[in-house]
mmCIF file of C-alpha atoms in Angstrom:
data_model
loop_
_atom_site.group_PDB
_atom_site.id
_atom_site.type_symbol
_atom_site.label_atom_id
_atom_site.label_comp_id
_atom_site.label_asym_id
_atom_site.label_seq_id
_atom_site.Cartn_x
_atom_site.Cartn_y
_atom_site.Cartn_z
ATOM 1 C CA UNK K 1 0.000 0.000 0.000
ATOM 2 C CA UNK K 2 2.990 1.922 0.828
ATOM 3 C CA UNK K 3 4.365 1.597 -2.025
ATOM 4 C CA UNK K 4 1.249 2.076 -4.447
ATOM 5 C CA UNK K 5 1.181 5.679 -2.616
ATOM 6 C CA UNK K 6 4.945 6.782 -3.100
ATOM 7 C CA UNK K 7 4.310 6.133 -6.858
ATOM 8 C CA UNK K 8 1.103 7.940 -7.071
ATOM 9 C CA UNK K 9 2.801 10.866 -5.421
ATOM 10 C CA UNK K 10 5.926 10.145 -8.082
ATOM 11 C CA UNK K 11 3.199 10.181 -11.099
ATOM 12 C CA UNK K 12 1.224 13.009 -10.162
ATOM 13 C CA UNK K 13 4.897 15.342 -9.122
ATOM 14 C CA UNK K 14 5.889 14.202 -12.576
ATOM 15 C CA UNK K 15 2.979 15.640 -14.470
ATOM 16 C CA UNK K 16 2.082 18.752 -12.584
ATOM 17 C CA UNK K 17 2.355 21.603 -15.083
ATOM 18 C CA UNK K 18 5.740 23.060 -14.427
ATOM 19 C CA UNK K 19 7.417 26.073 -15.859
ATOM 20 C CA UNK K 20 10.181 25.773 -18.648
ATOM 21 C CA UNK K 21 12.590 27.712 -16.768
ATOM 22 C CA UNK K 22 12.320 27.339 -13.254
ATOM 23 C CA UNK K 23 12.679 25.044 -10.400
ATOM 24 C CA UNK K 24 9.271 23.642 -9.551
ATOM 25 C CA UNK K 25 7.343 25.429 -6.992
ATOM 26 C CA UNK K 26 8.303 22.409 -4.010
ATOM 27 C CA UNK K 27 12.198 22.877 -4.916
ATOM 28 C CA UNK K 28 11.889 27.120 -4.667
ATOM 29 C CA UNK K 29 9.798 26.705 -1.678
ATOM 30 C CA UNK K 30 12.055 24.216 0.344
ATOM 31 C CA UNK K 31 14.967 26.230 -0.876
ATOM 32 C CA UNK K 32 13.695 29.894 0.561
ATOM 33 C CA UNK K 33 13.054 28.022 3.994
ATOM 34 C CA UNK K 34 16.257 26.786 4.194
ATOM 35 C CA UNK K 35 17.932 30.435 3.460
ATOM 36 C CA UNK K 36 15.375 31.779 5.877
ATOM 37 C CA UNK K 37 16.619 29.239 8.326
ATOM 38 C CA UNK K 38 20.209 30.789 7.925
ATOM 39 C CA UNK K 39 19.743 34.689 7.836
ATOM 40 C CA UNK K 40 20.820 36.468 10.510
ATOM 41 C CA UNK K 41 17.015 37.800 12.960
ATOM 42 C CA UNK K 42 17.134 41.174 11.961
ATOM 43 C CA UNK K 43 17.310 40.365 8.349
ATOM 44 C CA UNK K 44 14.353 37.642 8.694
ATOM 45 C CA UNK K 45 12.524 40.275 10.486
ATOM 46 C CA UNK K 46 13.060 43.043 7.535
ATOM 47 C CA UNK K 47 12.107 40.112 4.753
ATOM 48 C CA UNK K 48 8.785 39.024 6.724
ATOM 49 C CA UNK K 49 7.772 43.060 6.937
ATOM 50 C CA UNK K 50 8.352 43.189 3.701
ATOM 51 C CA UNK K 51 6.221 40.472 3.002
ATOM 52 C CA UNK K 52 3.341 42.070 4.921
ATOM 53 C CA UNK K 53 3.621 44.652 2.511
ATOM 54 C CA UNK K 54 2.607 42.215 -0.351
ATOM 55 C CA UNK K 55 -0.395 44.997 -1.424
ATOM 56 C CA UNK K 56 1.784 47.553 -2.974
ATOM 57 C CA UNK K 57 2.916 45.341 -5.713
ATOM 58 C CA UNK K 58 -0.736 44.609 -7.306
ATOM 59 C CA UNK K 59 -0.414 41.045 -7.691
ATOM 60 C CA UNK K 60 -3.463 39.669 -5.870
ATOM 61 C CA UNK K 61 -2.832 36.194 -7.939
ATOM 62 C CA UNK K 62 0.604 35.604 -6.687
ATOM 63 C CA UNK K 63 0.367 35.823 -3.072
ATOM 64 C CA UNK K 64 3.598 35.823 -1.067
ATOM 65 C CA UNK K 65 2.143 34.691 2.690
ATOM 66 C CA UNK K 66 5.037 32.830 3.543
ATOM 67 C CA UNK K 67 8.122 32.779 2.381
ATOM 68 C CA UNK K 68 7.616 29.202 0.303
ATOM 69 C CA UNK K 69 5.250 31.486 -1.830
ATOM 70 C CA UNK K 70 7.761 34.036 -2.144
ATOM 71 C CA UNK K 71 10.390 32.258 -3.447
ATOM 72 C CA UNK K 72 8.009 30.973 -5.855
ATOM 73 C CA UNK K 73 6.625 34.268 -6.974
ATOM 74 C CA UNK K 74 8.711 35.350 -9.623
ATOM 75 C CA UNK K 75 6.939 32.300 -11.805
ATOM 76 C CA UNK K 76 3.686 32.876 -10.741
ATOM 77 C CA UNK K 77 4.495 36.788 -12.037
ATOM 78 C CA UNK K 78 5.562 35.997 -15.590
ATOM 79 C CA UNK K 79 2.042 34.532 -15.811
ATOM 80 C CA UNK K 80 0.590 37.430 -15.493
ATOM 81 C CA UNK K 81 0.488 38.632 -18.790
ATOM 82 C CA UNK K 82 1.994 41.537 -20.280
ATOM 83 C CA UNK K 83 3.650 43.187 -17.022
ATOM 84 C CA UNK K 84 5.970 40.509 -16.333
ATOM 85 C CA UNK K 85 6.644 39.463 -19.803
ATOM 86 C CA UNK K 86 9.492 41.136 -20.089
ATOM 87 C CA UNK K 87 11.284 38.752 -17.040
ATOM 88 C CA UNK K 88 11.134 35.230 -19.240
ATOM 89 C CA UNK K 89 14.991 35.746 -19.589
ATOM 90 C CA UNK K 90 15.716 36.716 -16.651
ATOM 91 C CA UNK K 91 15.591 32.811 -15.220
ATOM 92 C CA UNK K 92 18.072 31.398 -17.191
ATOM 93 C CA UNK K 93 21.419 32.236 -18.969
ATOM 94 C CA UNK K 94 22.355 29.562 -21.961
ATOM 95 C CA UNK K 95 26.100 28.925 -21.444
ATOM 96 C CA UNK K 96 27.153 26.432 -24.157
ATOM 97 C CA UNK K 97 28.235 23.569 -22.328
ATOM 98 C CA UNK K 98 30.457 21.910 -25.497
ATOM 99 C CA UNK K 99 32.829 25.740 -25.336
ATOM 100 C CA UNK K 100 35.127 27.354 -22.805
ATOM 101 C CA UNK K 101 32.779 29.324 -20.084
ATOM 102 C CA UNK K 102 31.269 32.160 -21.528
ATOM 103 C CA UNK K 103 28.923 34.190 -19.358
ATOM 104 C CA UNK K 104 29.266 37.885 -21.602
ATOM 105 C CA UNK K 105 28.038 35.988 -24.536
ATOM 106 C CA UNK K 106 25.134 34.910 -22.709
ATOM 107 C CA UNK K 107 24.453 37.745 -20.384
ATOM 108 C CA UNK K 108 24.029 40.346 -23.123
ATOM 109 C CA UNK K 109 22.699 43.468 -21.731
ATOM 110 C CA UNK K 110 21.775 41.622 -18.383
ATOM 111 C CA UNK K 111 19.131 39.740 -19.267
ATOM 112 C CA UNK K 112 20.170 36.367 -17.988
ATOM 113 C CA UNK K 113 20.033 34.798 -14.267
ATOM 114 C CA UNK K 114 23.194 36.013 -12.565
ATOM 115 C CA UNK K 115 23.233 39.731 -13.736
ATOM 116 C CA UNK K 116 19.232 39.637 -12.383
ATOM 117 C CA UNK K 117 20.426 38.272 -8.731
ATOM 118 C CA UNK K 118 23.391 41.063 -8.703
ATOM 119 C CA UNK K 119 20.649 43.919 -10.127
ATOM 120 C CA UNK K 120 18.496 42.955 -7.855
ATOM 121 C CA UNK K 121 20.948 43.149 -4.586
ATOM 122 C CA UNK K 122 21.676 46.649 -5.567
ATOM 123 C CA UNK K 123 18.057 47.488 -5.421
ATOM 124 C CA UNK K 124 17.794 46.497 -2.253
ATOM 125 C CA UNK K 125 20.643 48.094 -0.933
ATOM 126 C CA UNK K 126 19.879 51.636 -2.288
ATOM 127 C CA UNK K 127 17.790 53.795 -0.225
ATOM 128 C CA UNK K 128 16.702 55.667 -3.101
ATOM 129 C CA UNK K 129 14.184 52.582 -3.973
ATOM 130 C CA UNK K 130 10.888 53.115 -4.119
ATOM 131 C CA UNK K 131 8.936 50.145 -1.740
ATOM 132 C CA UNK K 132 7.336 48.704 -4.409
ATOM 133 C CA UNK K 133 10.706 48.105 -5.974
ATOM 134 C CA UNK K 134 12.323 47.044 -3.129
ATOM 135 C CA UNK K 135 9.230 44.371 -2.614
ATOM 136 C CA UNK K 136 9.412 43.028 -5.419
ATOM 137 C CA UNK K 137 13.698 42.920 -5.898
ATOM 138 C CA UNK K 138 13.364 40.448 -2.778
ATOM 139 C CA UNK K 139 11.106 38.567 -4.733
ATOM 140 C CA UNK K 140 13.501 37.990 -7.891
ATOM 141 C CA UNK K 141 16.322 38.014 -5.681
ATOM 142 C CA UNK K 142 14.564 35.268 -3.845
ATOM 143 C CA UNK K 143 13.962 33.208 -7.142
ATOM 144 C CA UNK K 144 16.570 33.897 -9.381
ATOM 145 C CA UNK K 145 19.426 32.896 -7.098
ATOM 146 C CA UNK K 146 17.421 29.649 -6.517
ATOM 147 C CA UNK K 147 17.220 29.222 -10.287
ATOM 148 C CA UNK K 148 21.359 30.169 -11.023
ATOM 149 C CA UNK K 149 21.851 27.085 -9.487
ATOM 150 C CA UNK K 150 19.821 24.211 -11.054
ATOM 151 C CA UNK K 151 22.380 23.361 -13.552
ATOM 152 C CA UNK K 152 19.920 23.796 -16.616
ATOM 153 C CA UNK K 153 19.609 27.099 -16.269
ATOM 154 C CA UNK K 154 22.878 27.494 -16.336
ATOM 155 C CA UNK K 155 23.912 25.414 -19.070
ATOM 156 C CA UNK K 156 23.001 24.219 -22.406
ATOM 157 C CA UNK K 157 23.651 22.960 -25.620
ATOM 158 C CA UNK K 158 21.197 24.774 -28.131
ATOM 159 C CA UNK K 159 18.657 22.606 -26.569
ATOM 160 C CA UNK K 160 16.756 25.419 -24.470
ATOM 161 C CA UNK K 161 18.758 24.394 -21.296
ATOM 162 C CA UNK K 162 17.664 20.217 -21.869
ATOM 163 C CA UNK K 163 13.787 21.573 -22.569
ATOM 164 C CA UNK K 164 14.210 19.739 -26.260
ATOM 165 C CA UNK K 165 15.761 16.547 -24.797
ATOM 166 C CA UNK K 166 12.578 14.519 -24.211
ATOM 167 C CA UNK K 167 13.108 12.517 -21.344
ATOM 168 C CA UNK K 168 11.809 9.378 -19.276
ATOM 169 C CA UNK K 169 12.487 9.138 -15.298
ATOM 170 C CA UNK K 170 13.237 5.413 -14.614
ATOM 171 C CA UNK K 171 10.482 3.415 -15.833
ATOM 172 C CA UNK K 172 7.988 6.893 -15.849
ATOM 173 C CA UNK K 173 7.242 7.859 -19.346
ATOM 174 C CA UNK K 174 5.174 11.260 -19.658
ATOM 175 C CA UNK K 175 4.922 13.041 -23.395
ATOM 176 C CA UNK K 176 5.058 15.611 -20.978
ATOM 177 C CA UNK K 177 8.218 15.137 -19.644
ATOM 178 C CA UNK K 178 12.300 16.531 -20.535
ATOM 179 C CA UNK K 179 15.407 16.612 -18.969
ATOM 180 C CA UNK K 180 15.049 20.086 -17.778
ATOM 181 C CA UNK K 181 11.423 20.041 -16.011
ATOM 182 C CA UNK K 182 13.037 16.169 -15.010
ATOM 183 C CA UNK K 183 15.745 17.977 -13.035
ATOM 184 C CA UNK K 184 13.139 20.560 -12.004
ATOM 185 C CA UNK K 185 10.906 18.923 -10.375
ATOM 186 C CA UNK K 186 11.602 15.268 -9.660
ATOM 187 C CA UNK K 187 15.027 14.980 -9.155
ATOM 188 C CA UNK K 188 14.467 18.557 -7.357
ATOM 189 C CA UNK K 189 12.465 17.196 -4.863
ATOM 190 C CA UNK K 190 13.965 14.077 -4.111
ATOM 191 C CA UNK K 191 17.892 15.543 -3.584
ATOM 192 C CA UNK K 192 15.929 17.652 -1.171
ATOM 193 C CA UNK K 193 14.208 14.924 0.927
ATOM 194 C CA UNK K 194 16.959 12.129 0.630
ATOM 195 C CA UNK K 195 18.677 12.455 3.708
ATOM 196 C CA UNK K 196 20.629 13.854 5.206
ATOM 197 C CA UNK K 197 18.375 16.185 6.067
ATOM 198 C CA UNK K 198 19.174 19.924 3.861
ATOM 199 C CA UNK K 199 16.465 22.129 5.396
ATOM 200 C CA UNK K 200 18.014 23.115 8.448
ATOM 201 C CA UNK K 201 20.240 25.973 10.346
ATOM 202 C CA UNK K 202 23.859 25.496 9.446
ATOM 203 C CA UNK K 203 26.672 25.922 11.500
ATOM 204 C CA UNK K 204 29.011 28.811 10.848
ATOM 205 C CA UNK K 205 31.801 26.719 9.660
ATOM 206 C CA UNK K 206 29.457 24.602 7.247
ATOM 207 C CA UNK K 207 27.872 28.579 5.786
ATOM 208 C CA UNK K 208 31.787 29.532 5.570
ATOM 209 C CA UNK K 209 32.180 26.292 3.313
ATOM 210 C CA UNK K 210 29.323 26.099 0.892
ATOM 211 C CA UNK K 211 28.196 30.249 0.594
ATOM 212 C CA UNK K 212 30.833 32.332 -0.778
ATOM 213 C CA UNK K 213 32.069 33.787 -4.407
ATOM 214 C CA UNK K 214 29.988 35.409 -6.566
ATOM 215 C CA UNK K 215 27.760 34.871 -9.620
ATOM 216 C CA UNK K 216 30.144 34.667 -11.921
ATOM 217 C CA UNK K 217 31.872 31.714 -9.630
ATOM 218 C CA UNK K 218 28.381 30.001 -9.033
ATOM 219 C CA UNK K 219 28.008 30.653 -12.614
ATOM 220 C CA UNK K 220 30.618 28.332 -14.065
ATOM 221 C CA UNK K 221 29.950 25.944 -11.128
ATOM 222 C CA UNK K 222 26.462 25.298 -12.031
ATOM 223 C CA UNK K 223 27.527 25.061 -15.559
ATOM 224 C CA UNK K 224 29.723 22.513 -14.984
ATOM 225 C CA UNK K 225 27.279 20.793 -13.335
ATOM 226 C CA UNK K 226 25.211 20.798 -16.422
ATOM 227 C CA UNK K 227 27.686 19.288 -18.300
ATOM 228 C CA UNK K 228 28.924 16.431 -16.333
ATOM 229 C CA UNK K 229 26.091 15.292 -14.526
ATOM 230 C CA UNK K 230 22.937 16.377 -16.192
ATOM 231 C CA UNK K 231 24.024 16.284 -19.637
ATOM 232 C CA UNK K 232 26.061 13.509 -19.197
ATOM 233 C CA UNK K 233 24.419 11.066 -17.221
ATOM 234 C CA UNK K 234 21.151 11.432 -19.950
ATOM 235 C CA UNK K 235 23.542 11.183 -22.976
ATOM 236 C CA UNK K 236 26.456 9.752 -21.294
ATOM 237 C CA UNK K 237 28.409 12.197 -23.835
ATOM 238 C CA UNK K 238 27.292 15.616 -23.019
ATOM 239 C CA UNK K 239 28.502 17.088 -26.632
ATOM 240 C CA UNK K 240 27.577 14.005 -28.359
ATOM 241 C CA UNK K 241 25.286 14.033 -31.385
ATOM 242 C CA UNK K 242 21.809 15.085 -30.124
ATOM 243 C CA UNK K 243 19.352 12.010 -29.352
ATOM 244 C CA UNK K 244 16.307 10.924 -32.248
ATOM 245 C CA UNK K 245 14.180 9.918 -29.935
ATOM 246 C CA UNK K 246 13.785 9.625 -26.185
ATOM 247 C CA UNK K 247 16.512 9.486 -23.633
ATOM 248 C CA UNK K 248 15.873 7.336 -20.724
ATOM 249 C CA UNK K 249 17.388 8.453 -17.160
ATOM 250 C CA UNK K 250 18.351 5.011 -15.525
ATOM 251 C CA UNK K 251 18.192 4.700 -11.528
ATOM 252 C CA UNK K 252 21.698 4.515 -11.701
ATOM 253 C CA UNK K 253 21.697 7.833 -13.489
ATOM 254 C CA UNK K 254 19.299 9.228 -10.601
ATOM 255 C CA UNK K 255 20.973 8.104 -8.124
ATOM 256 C CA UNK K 256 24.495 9.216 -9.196
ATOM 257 C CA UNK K 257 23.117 13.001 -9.795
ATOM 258 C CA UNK K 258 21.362 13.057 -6.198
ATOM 259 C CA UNK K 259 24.167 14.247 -4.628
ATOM 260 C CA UNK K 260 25.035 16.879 -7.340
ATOM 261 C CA UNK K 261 21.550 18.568 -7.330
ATOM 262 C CA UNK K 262 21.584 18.147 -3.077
ATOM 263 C CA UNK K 263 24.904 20.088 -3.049
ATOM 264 C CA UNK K 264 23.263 22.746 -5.853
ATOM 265 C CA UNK K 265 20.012 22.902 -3.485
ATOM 266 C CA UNK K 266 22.116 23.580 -0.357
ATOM 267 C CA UNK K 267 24.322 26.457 -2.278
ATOM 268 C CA UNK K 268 21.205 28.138 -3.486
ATOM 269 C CA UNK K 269 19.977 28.040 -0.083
ATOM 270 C CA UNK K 270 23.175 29.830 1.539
ATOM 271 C CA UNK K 271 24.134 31.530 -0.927
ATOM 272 C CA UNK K 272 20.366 33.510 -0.684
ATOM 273 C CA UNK K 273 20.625 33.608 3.045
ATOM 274 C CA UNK K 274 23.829 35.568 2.489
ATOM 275 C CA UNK K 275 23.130 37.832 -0.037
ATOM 276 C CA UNK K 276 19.934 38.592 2.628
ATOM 277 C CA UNK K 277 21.993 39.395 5.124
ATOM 278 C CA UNK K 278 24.271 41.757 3.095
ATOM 279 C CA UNK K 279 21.515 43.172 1.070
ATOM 280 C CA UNK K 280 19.489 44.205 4.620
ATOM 281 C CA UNK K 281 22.625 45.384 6.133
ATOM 282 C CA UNK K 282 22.686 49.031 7.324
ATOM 283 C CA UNK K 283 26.284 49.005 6.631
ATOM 284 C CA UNK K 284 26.168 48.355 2.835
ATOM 285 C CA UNK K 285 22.826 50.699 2.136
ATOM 286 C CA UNK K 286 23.656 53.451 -0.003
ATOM 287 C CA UNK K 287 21.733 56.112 -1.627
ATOM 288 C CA UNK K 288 22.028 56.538 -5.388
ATOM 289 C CA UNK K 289 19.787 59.562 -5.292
ATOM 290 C CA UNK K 290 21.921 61.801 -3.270
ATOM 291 C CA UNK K 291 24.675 60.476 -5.262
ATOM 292 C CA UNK K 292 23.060 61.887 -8.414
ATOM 293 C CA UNK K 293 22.081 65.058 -6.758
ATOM 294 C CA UNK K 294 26.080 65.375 -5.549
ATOM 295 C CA UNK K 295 27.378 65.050 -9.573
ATOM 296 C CA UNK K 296 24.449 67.520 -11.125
ATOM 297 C CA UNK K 297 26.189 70.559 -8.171
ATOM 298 C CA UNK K 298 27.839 73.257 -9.211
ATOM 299 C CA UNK K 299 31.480 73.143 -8.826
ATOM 300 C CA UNK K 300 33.181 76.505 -7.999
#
C-alpha cells in the first residue's frame, strides 16, 4: 500500500504543469526556507515586513504569505500577462556547455540569471528605492538565485537548457516530460528529501564552506554541473550528437546526480541567506539619489 502511494505521489509530481525555466514550486519553496533558516534575525525580520507589505505590488494572484510562496513568486508573475513578460529571460542564462565558459556571450545586456540576482541586490541596498521596488527585488532576488543554481539554467547545448531533450524518469514515461522540467521537479524534490536532512540551520563553519564567491563563480559551477552530470548522465556524452528519440534516465543515473543537485540545493539556499543578510545590512545601504544630486552641483 505503501508503495502504491509513493508512486502515485511520483506520477502526479511528474505531471504537474511546471514552468520551462524554473525550479518547480516544491524545490523554490524548500529552498527559501532553508535560506530563511540561515539569515541572521534582523534580516528575517526586515524580509517578513516586507512580506506584509505584499499589497503595494498589485499582484493579488501571486500571493507571497510565507516565504515558500515568495520564493516561488517570480513564476507565478511571468504569468501574469503583459507586465511581467518582459522577465522570461531573466531565469536562465544559456552557457554552451560543449565551449570554454562564456557568461558575456550569454548575459548580453543583463538579461540572464546572474546579472538579475546582482541587479536585484543593488536594489535592495539603495535607499533611493521606491517600496514597491524594493518588494518586489526580494522577490527575484529570492527566485533567481534559486534558479542560477539548477544546472539547466545554467547550461546548455542549443537545446533550451535540456527543454528539447525529451526525457523518461526510470520506468515513468510522460509526453510531458524533458530533462530540464526532469531535473526541475523530480530529481528537485527528491535531492531535497533524501537524507541527510538539507532544510536546516547550518553551522558557521558549514555557511563559511558552501556560501561564498559570486555569480560569476556560481556561474561556471552550475555550468559545470550541467555538463557532467545532467548532460552527461542522460547522454552519457554531453557534446555528443543530439538524441532521435527519447533518452531514458536510468536509476543509476538518478541516483548518481542526487548528490550533485543536493549540493546545488544547499548552495542556493546559503548563498540567498547571504546575499539577505548583506543586502538588509545598514552598513552596505547606499543612496544613489543623493549620489546623483552630488554630480548635477555646481562646482566653484
Amino acid at each position: 500500500m505503501i508503495r502504491a502511494l509513493a508512486s502515485l505521489i511520483l506520477a502526479i509530481a511528474l505531471v504537474l504543469p511546471q514552468s520551462a525555466d524554473a525550479y518547480g514550486f516544491y524545490a523554490h519553496g524548500r529552498i527559501s526556507r532553508l535560506a530563511m533558516l540561515n539569515v541572521k534575525p534582523q534580516t528575517r525580520a526586515a524580509v517578513m515586513a516586507m512580506l506584509r507589505q505584499q499589497a503595494l505590488i498589485e499582484t493579488p494572484e501571486c500571493r507571497v504569505d510565507s516565504v515558500e510562496e515568495a520564493g516561488a513568486w517570480a513564476d507565478c508573475a511571468r504569468g501574469l500577462g503583459a507586465r511581467f513578460q518582459y522577465t522570461a529571460s531573466w531565469h536562465y542564462q544559456n552557457v554552451d556547455v560543449c565551449k570554454p565558459f562564456d557568461l558575456a556571450s550569454a548575459c548580453k545586456d543583463g538579461n540572464c540569471v546572474s546579472a538579475q540576482v546582482d541587479r536585484n541586490v543593488k536594489l535592495l541596498q539603495d535607499r533611493a528605492t521606491p517600496r514597491r521596488e524594493k518588494i518586489m527585488a526580494l522577490l527575484f532576488l529570492m527566485h533567481f538565485v534559486e534558479d542560477l543554481h539548477m544546472p539547466l539554467h545554467a547550461g546548455d547545448r542549443a537545446d533550451r537548457g535540456g527543454n528539447d531533450v525529451r526525457s523518461s524518469y526510470g520506468d515513468y514515461v510522460s509526453e510531458r516530460l524533458n530533462l530540464h522540467s526532469i531535473w526541475d521537479g523530480a530529481l528537485a524534490e527528491r535531492a531535497i528529501t533524501t537524507p541527510p536532512e538539507i532544510i536546516r540551520p547550518y553551522s558557521p563553519r558549514e555557511r563559511a564552506a558552501l556560501s561564498g564567491g559570486t555569480t560569476l563563480d556560481w556561474s561556471r559551477e552550475a555550468w559545470a554541473v550541467s555538463r557532467d552530470v545532467a548532460y552527461a548522465g542522460a547522454l552519457g556524452d554531453p557534446c555528443g550528437a543530439k538524441p532521435d528519440g527519447r533518452v531514458t534516465l536510468t536509476s543509476e543515473a538518478i541516483a548518481a546526480a542526487v548528490p550533485a543537485a543536493q549540493l546545488q540545493a544547499q548552495r542556493a539556499g546559503l548563498r540567498l541567506a547571504r546575499l539577505l543578510d548583506e543586502s538588509f545590512d545598514p552598513a552596505n545601504a547606499f543612496d544613489s539619489a543623493a549620489q546623483r544630486r552630488e554630480r548635477r552641483r555646481p562646482r566653484d
